[in-house]
PDB file of C-alpha atoms in Angstrom:
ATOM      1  CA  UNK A   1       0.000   0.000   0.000  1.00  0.00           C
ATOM      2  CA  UNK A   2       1.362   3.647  -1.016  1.00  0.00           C
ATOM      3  CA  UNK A   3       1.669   5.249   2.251  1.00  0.00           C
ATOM      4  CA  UNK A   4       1.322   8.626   0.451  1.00  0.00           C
ATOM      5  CA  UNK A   5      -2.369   7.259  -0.457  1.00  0.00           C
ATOM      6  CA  UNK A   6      -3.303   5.652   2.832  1.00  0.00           C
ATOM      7  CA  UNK A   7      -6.443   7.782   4.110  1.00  0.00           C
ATOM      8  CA  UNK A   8      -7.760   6.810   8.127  1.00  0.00           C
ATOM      9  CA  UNK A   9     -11.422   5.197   7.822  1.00  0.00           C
ATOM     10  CA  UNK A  10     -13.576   5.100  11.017  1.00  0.00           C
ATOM     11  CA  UNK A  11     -15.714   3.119  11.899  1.00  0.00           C
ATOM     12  CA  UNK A  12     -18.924   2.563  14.286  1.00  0.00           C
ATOM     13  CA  UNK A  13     -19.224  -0.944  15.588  1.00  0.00           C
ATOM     14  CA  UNK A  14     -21.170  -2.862  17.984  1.00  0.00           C
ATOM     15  CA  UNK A  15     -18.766  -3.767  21.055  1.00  0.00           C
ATOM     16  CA  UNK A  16     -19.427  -7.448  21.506  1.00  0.00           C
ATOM     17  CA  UNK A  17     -19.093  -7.510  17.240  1.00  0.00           C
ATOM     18  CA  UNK A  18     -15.863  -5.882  16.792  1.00  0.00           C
ATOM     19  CA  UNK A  19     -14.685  -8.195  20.019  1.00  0.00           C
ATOM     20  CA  UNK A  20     -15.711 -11.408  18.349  1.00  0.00           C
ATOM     21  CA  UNK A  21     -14.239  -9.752  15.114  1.00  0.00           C
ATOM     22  CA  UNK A  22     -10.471  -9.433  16.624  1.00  0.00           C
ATOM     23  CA  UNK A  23     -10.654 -12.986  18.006  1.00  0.00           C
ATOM     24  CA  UNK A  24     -11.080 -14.363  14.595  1.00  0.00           C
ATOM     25  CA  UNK A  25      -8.365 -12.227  13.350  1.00  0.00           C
ATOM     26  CA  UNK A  26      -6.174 -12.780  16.010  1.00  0.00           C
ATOM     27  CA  UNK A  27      -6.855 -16.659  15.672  1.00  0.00           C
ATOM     28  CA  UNK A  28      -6.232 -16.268  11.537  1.00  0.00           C
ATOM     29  CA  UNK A  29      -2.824 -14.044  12.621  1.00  0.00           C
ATOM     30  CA  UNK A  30      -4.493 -11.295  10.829  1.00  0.00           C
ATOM     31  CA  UNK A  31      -4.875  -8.130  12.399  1.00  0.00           C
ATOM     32  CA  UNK A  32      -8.331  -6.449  12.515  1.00  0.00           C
ATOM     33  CA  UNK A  33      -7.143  -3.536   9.823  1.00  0.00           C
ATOM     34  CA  UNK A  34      -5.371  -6.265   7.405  1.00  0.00           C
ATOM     35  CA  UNK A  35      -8.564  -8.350   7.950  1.00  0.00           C
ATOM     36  CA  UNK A  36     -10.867  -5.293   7.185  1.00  0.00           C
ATOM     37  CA  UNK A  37      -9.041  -4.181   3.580  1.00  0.00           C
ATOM     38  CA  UNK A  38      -9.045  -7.743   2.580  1.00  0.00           C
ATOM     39  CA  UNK A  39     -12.851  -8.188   3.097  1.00  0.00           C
ATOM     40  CA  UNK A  40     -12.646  -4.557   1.252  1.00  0.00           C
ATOM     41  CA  UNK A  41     -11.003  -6.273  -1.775  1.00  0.00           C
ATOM     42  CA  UNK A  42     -13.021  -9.300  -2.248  1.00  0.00           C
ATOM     43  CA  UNK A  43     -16.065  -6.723  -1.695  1.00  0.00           C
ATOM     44  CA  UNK A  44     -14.639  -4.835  -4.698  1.00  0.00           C
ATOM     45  CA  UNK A  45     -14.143  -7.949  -6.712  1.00  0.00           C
ATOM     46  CA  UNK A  46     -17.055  -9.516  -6.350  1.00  0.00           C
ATOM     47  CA  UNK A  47     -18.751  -6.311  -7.550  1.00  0.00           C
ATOM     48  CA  UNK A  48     -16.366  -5.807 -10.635  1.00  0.00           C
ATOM     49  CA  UNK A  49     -16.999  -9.567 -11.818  1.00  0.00           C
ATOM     50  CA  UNK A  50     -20.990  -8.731 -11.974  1.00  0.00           C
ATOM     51  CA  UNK A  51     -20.362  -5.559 -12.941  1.00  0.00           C
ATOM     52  CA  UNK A  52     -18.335  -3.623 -14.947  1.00  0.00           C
ATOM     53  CA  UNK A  53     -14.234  -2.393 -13.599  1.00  0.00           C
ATOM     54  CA  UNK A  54     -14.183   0.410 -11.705  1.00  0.00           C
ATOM     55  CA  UNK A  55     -12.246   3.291 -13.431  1.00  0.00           C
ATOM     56  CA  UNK A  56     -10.195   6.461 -12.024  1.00  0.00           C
ATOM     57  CA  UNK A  57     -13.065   8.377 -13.255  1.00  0.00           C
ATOM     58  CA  UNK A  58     -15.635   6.666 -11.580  1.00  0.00           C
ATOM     59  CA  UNK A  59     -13.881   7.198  -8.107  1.00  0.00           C
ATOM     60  CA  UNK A  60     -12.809  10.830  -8.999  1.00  0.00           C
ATOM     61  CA  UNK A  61     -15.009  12.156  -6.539  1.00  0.00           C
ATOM     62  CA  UNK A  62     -14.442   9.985  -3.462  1.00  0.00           C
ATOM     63  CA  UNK A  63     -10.752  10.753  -2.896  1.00  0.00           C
TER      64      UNK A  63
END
C-alpha cells in the first residue's frame, strides 16, 4: 500500500461484534485492519466480476 495514499477510515461498531471480530483475526494471525481491507477487496471484486471495472473516473469524486 502507497503510504502517500493511505487515508484513516472510522468506523462505528457494535462492542461485543468488533470483540468477536479481533478474536477471529487474532486466531487467523491477521490483524483487525489487514482483515478489514481484505474483506474490502473481495467486496470490490465480487462487484467488478458482476459488474463492470471500476475506473479512475468513476472514483474521482471519493478521494
Amino acid at each position: 500500500m502507497n503510504k502517500d495514499n493511505e487515508k484513516h477510515f472510522g468506523l462505528r461498531v457494535d462492542g461485543e461484534i468488533l470483540a468477536k471480530f479481533r478474536y477471529v483475526c487474532k486466531y487467523t494471525g491477521r490483524s483487525a485492519n489487514s482483515q478489514i481491507i481484505r474483506l474490502m477487496l473481495k467486496f470490490i471484486a465480487d462487484y467488478e466480476k458482476q459488474n463492470e471495472k471500476i475506473t479512475q473516473n468513476d472514483i474521482e469524486e471519493y478521494l
